[in-house]
CSV table of C-alpha atoms and ligand atoms in Angstrom, one decimal:
chain,number,residue,atom,x,y,z
A,1,MET,CA,-7.7,-5.1,-21.2
A,2,GLY,CA,-9.6,-6.9,-18.8
A,3,LYS,CA,-10.8,-5.8,-14.7
A,4,ILE,CA,-8.3,-5.6,-12.3
A,5,LEU,CA,-9.0,-7.3,-8.7
A,6,ILE,CA,-7.4,-5.1,-6.2
A,7,ILE,CA,-6.9,-6.2,-3.0
A,8,ASN,CA,-5.9,-3.8,0.0
A,9,GLY,CA,-3.5,-5.5,3.0
A,10,SER,CA,-3.6,-3.0,5.1
A,11,PRO,CA,-4.6,-4.2,8.9
A,12,ARG,CA,-6.6,-1.1,8.7
A,13,ALA,CA,-8.1,-2.1,5.4
A,14,PRO,CA,-11.8,0.2,6.2
A,15,ARG,CA,-10.4,3.1,7.5
A,16,SER,CA,-7.0,3.3,6.1
A,17,ASN,CA,-4.7,5.7,3.7
A,18,SER,CA,-4.1,1.8,1.2
A,19,ARG,CA,-8.4,1.9,0.6
A,20,GLN,CA,-7.8,5.7,-0.4
A,21,TYR,CA,-5.2,5.5,-2.7
A,22,ALA,CA,-7.4,2.1,-3.9
A,23,GLU,CA,-10.0,4.4,-4.3
A,24,LEU,CA,-7.8,7.2,-6.7
A,25,PHE,CA,-6.7,3.9,-8.8
A,26,ALA,CA,-10.3,2.5,-9.6
A,27,LYS,CA,-10.9,5.9,-10.4
A,28,ALA,CA,-8.1,5.7,-12.5
A,29,TYR,CA,-8.4,2.4,-14.4
A,30,PRO,CA,-11.1,2.5,-17.5
A,31,ASP,CA,-11.7,-0.3,-17.4
A,32,GLU,CA,-13.8,-2.7,-14.2
A,33,THR,CA,-12.3,-2.9,-10.2
A,34,VAL,CA,-13.3,-5.6,-8.0
A,35,TYR,CA,-11.8,-4.4,-4.3
A,36,PHE,CA,-11.4,-6.6,-1.3
A,37,ASN,CA,-9.9,-5.4,2.1
A,38,ILE,CA,-8.1,-8.7,3.1
A,39,THR,CA,-9.9,-10.3,6.8
A,40,ARG,CA,-9.3,-13.4,7.9
A,41,ALA,CA,-12.4,-14.8,7.0
A,42,ASN,CA,-12.5,-13.6,3.3
A,43,HIS,CA,-9.0,-15.2,2.6
A,44,LEU,CA,-10.6,-18.5,0.2
A,45,GLU,CA,-13.4,-16.0,-1.3
A,46,ILE,CA,-10.5,-13.6,-2.5
A,47,CYS,CA,-8.5,-16.4,-4.1
A,48,ARG,CA,-11.2,-17.1,-5.3
A,49,ALA,CA,-12.1,-14.1,-7.1
A,50,MET,CA,-8.7,-14.2,-8.8
A,51,GLU,CA,-9.8,-17.3,-11.1
A,52,GLY,CA,-10.1,-15.9,-14.3
A,53,VAL,CA,-8.9,-12.0,-13.7
A,54,GLU,CA,-5.0,-11.5,-15.9
A,55,ASN,CA,-4.5,-8.3,-13.2
A,56,VAL,CA,-4.0,-8.3,-9.7
A,57,LEU,CA,-3.1,-4.2,-7.6
A,58,PHE,CA,-1.7,-5.3,-4.1
A,59,VAL,CA,-2.2,-2.2,-2.3
A,60,PHE,CA,-0.2,-2.1,1.4
A,61,PRO,CA,1.8,-0.3,3.8
A,62,LEU,CA,5.4,-0.6,5.0
A,63,TYR,CA,4.9,-2.1,8.4
A,64,ALA,CA,8.7,-2.5,10.4
A,65,ASP,CA,10.2,-1.9,7.1
A,66,GLY,CA,8.4,-5.2,5.1
A,67,ILE,CA,4.9,-6.3,4.8
A,68,PRO,CA,1.7,-6.2,7.5
A,69,VAL,CA,1.2,-9.2,9.1
A,70,THR,CA,-2.6,-9.5,7.5
A,71,LEU,CA,-0.7,-10.3,4.0
A,72,LEU,CA,1.3,-11.8,4.6
A,73,ASN,CA,-1.2,-14.3,6.5
A,74,PHE,CA,-2.5,-14.0,2.8
A,75,LEU,CA,-0.2,-14.9,0.6
A,76,LYS,CA,-0.2,-17.8,3.2
A,77,THR,CA,-3.7,-19.2,1.9
A,78,LEU,CA,-3.1,-18.1,-1.2
A,79,GLU,CA,0.4,-20.6,-1.4
A,80,GLU,CA,-2.5,-23.6,-0.9
A,81,ASN,CA,-5.4,-22.1,-2.6
A,82,GLY,CA,-3.4,-19.9,-6.1
A,83,PRO,CA,-5.8,-19.8,-9.1
A,84,ARG,CA,-5.1,-21.8,-12.3
A,85,HIS,CA,-4.0,-18.9,-14.2
A,86,LYS,CA,-1.6,-16.6,-12.3
A,87,PRO,CA,-2.3,-13.1,-13.4
A,88,LYS,CA,-0.4,-10.6,-13.5
A,89,VAL,CA,0.7,-9.0,-10.1
A,90,SER,CA,1.1,-5.3,-9.0
A,91,LEU,CA,2.4,-2.4,-6.1
A,92,LEU,CA,1.4,-0.3,-5.3
A,93,ILE,CA,2.7,0.6,-1.5
A,94,ASN,CA,2.8,3.5,0.5
A,95,CYS,CA,5.2,4.6,3.7
A,96,GLY,CA,5.0,6.8,6.6
A,97,PHE,CA,8.1,8.4,6.4
A,98,MET,CA,9.6,10.3,3.3
A,99,GLU,CA,11.9,8.4,1.8
A,100,PRO,CA,10.0,5.9,-1.4
A,101,GLU,CA,13.2,3.6,-1.2
A,102,GLN,CA,12.0,2.2,2.4
A,103,ASN,CA,9.6,0.6,0.8
A,104,ASP,CA,12.4,-1.1,-2.0
A,105,VAL,CA,12.6,-4.5,1.0
A,106,ALA,CA,8.8,-4.9,0.8
A,107,VAL,CA,8.5,-4.4,-2.9
A,108,ARG,CA,11.2,-7.4,-3.0
A,109,ILE,CA,9.9,-9.2,-1.0
A,110,MET,CA,6.8,-9.4,-2.9
A,111,GLY,CA,9.0,-10.2,-6.6
A,112,LEU,CA,10.6,-13.8,-4.5
A,113,TYR,CA,7.1,-14.2,-3.1
A,114,CYS,CA,5.8,-14.2,-6.9
A,115,ARG,CA,8.7,-16.0,-8.0
A,116,GLU,CA,8.4,-18.7,-6.3
A,117,ASN,CA,4.9,-18.7,-6.9
A,118,GLY,CA,4.7,-19.0,-10.2
A,119,TYR,CA,3.0,-15.2,-10.8
A,120,PRO,CA,4.3,-12.9,-13.6
A,121,PHE,CA,5.2,-9.2,-12.0
A,122,GLY,CA,4.3,-6.6,-13.6
A,123,SER,CA,4.1,-2.6,-11.9
A,124,VAL,CA,5.4,-1.0,-8.6
A,125,LEU,CA,3.9,2.2,-7.5
A,126,GLU,CA,6.3,3.6,-4.1
A,127,ILE,CA,4.6,6.7,-1.5
A,128,GLY,CA,7.0,7.9,0.5
A,129,SER,CA,4.5,9.8,2.9
A,130,GLY,CA,2.0,7.8,2.3
A,131,GLU,CA,0.1,9.2,5.5
A,132,ALA,CA,0.3,13.1,4.8
A,133,ILE,CA,0.7,13.6,1.2
A,134,LEU,CA,-3.1,13.1,0.7
A,135,SER,CA,-4.1,15.6,2.8
A,136,THR,CA,-1.6,18.9,1.3
A,137,PRO,CA,-1.7,20.4,-2.3
A,138,PHE,CA,1.2,17.6,-3.3
A,139,ARG,CA,-2.2,15.2,-3.7
A,140,ILE,CA,-1.2,16.1,-6.9
A,141,LEU,CA,1.7,14.5,-7.7
A,142,VAL,CA,0.6,11.7,-6.0
A,143,ARG,CA,-3.2,11.4,-8.6
A,144,SER,CA,-0.6,11.8,-11.3
A,145,LYS,CA,1.8,8.6,-10.9
A,146,ILE,CA,-1.3,6.1,-10.1
A,147,ARG,CA,-2.3,7.1,-13.5
A,148,LYS,CA,0.6,6.6,-14.8
A,149,LEU,CA,0.5,2.9,-12.4
A,150,ALA,CA,-2.9,2.3,-14.5
A,151,SER,CA,-1.6,2.8,-18.1
A,152,ALA,CA,0.9,0.7,-17.8
A,153,ILE,CA,-0.9,-1.6,-15.6
A,154,MET,CA,-3.2,-1.5,-18.6
A,155,ARG,CA,-0.6,-1.3,-21.3
A,156,GLN,CA,1.5,-3.7,-19.5
A,157,THR,CA,4.3,-1.5,-19.8
A,158,ASP,CA,5.8,-3.2,-16.3
A,159,ARG,CA,6.8,0.0,-15.0
A,160,SER,CA,8.6,1.2,-11.4
A,161,LEU,CA,7.4,4.3,-10.3
A,162,LYS,CA,7.9,6.7,-7.3
A,163,VAL,CA,6.5,9.8,-5.3
A,164,THR,CA,6.6,12.0,-2.5
A,165,MET,CA,6.3,15.1,-1.0
A,166,PRO,CA,9.3,17.6,-2.7
A,167,ILE,CA,10.2,19.6,0.4
A,168,THR,CA,13.7,18.6,2.5
A,169,LYS,CA,14.2,15.8,5.0
A,170,ARG,CA,14.5,18.9,7.1
A,171,MET,CA,10.6,20.6,6.8
A,172,PHE,CA,9.6,16.9,6.2
A,173,LEU,CA,10.7,16.0,10.2
A,174,LYS,CA,9.6,19.4,11.4
A,175,ALA,CA,6.1,19.2,10.3
A,176,SER,CA,5.7,15.2,11.2
A,177,THR,CA,6.8,16.3,14.6
A,178,SER,CA,4.3,18.9,15.4
A,179,TYR,CA,1.5,16.5,13.6
A,180,TRP,CA,2.2,14.2,16.2
A,181,GLU,CA,2.6,16.0,19.7
A,182,ARG,CA,-0.7,17.9,18.0
A,183,TYR,CA,-2.7,14.4,17.6
A,184,GLY,CA,-0.6,13.0,21.0
A,185,LYS,CA,-2.1,16.1,22.7
A,186,ARG,CA,-6.1,15.5,21.3
A,187,ASN,CA,-5.5,11.9,22.4
A,188,GLY,CA,-4.4,13.2,26.4
A,189,ILE,CA,-0.3,11.6,26.0
A,190,THR,CA,2.5,14.1,25.5
A,191,LYS,CA,5.6,14.0,24.3
A,192,GLU,CA,7.5,12.5,26.9
A,193,GLN,CA,5.4,9.8,26.3
A,194,MET,CA,5.3,9.0,23.0
A,195,ALA,CA,8.9,8.8,22.9
A,196,THR,CA,9.0,5.7,25.3
A,197,MET,CA,8.0,2.3,24.6
A,198,LYS,CA,5.2,1.7,27.1
A,199,ILE,CA,2.9,2.3,24.4
A,200,GLU,CA,0.0,0.0,26.4
A,201,GLU,CA,0.1,1.3,29.6
B,1,FMN,C1,2.7,-0.5,13.2
B,1,FMN,C2,3.1,0.0,12.1
B,1,FMN,C3,4.4,-0.4,11.6
B,1,FMN,C4,5.3,1.1,10.1
B,1,FMN,N1,6.3,0.8,10.0
B,1,FMN,C5,6.6,1.9,9.7
B,1,FMN,C6,8.1,2.0,8.5
B,1,FMN,O1,9.5,0.6,8.8
B,1,FMN,N2,8.9,2.9,8.0
B,1,FMN,C7,7.6,3.4,6.9
B,1,FMN,O2,8.5,4.4,6.2
B,1,FMN,N3,6.2,4.0,7.6
B,1,FMN,C8,6.1,2.8,9.1
B,1,FMN,N4,4.6,3.0,9.2
B,1,FMN,C9,4.2,4.0,8.9
B,1,FMN,C10,3.0,3.5,7.8
B,1,FMN,O3,3.5,2.3,7.1
B,1,FMN,C11,1.8,4.8,7.0
B,1,FMN,O4,1.2,5.4,8.2
B,1,FMN,C12,1.2,3.9,6.4
B,1,FMN,O5,-0.2,5.6,5.5
B,1,FMN,C13,-0.6,3.3,7.0
B,1,FMN,O6,-1.0,2.6,5.9
B,1,FMN,P1,-2.6,2.1,6.1
B,1,FMN,O7,-3.4,3.2,6.5
B,1,FMN,O8,-2.9,1.9,4.8
B,1,FMN,O9,-2.5,1.2,6.9
B,1,FMN,C14,4.1,1.7,10.2
B,1,FMN,C15,3.2,2.0,10.9
B,1,FMN,C16,2.9,1.5,11.8
B,1,FMN,C17,1.6,1.5,12.5
């Protein structure tokens, strides 16, 4: 099948959940993987690395119901510096909310980009509760879906996959609220402060 280029579009790529998902994917993919975090300085290097590969996997988070600016800026460079032979583009996207469907718009944005720029569109894995799921026993569900994604990309059987925590919304809300309250407390921030718009004061 040949090697795959994995491109992490998270603004906090080295410490990101996307990095963990990319690592799980690399373990599941039976051929060679080449991994890049997008930085301000390496757009052209990544564009050059796309030359001659059959598959690219973008791994990124949902930010404000869209794609993060780190990825957006890279896509602008890629428009001008794309490889001669366009690889097939697949996506592994994760969001903080529970519903994987929250990612649908970002998937459509990427699909449109691919159509406009001549990239064949491959498989997609949308992960809901992406901030939390890897630290719960439900990580096994993510691993299984990532294996399915790797196999779909390898076999060229384009698939659209989704996964999230199999709990009720009520339970998710309760668990995530207490997680963020504890997180705030550790950093000296109260629940009331977190509920204001004054995030940088
Ligand atoms: C600025 C910002 C905007 C976000 N917007 C959304 C959103 O619109 N919907 C959602 O479900 N999660 C949202 N999230 C949560 C992230 O998608 C989630 O934390 C994800 O796991 C981050 O992945 P990363 O570590 O790979 O960057 C947002 C997070 C940040 C920091």
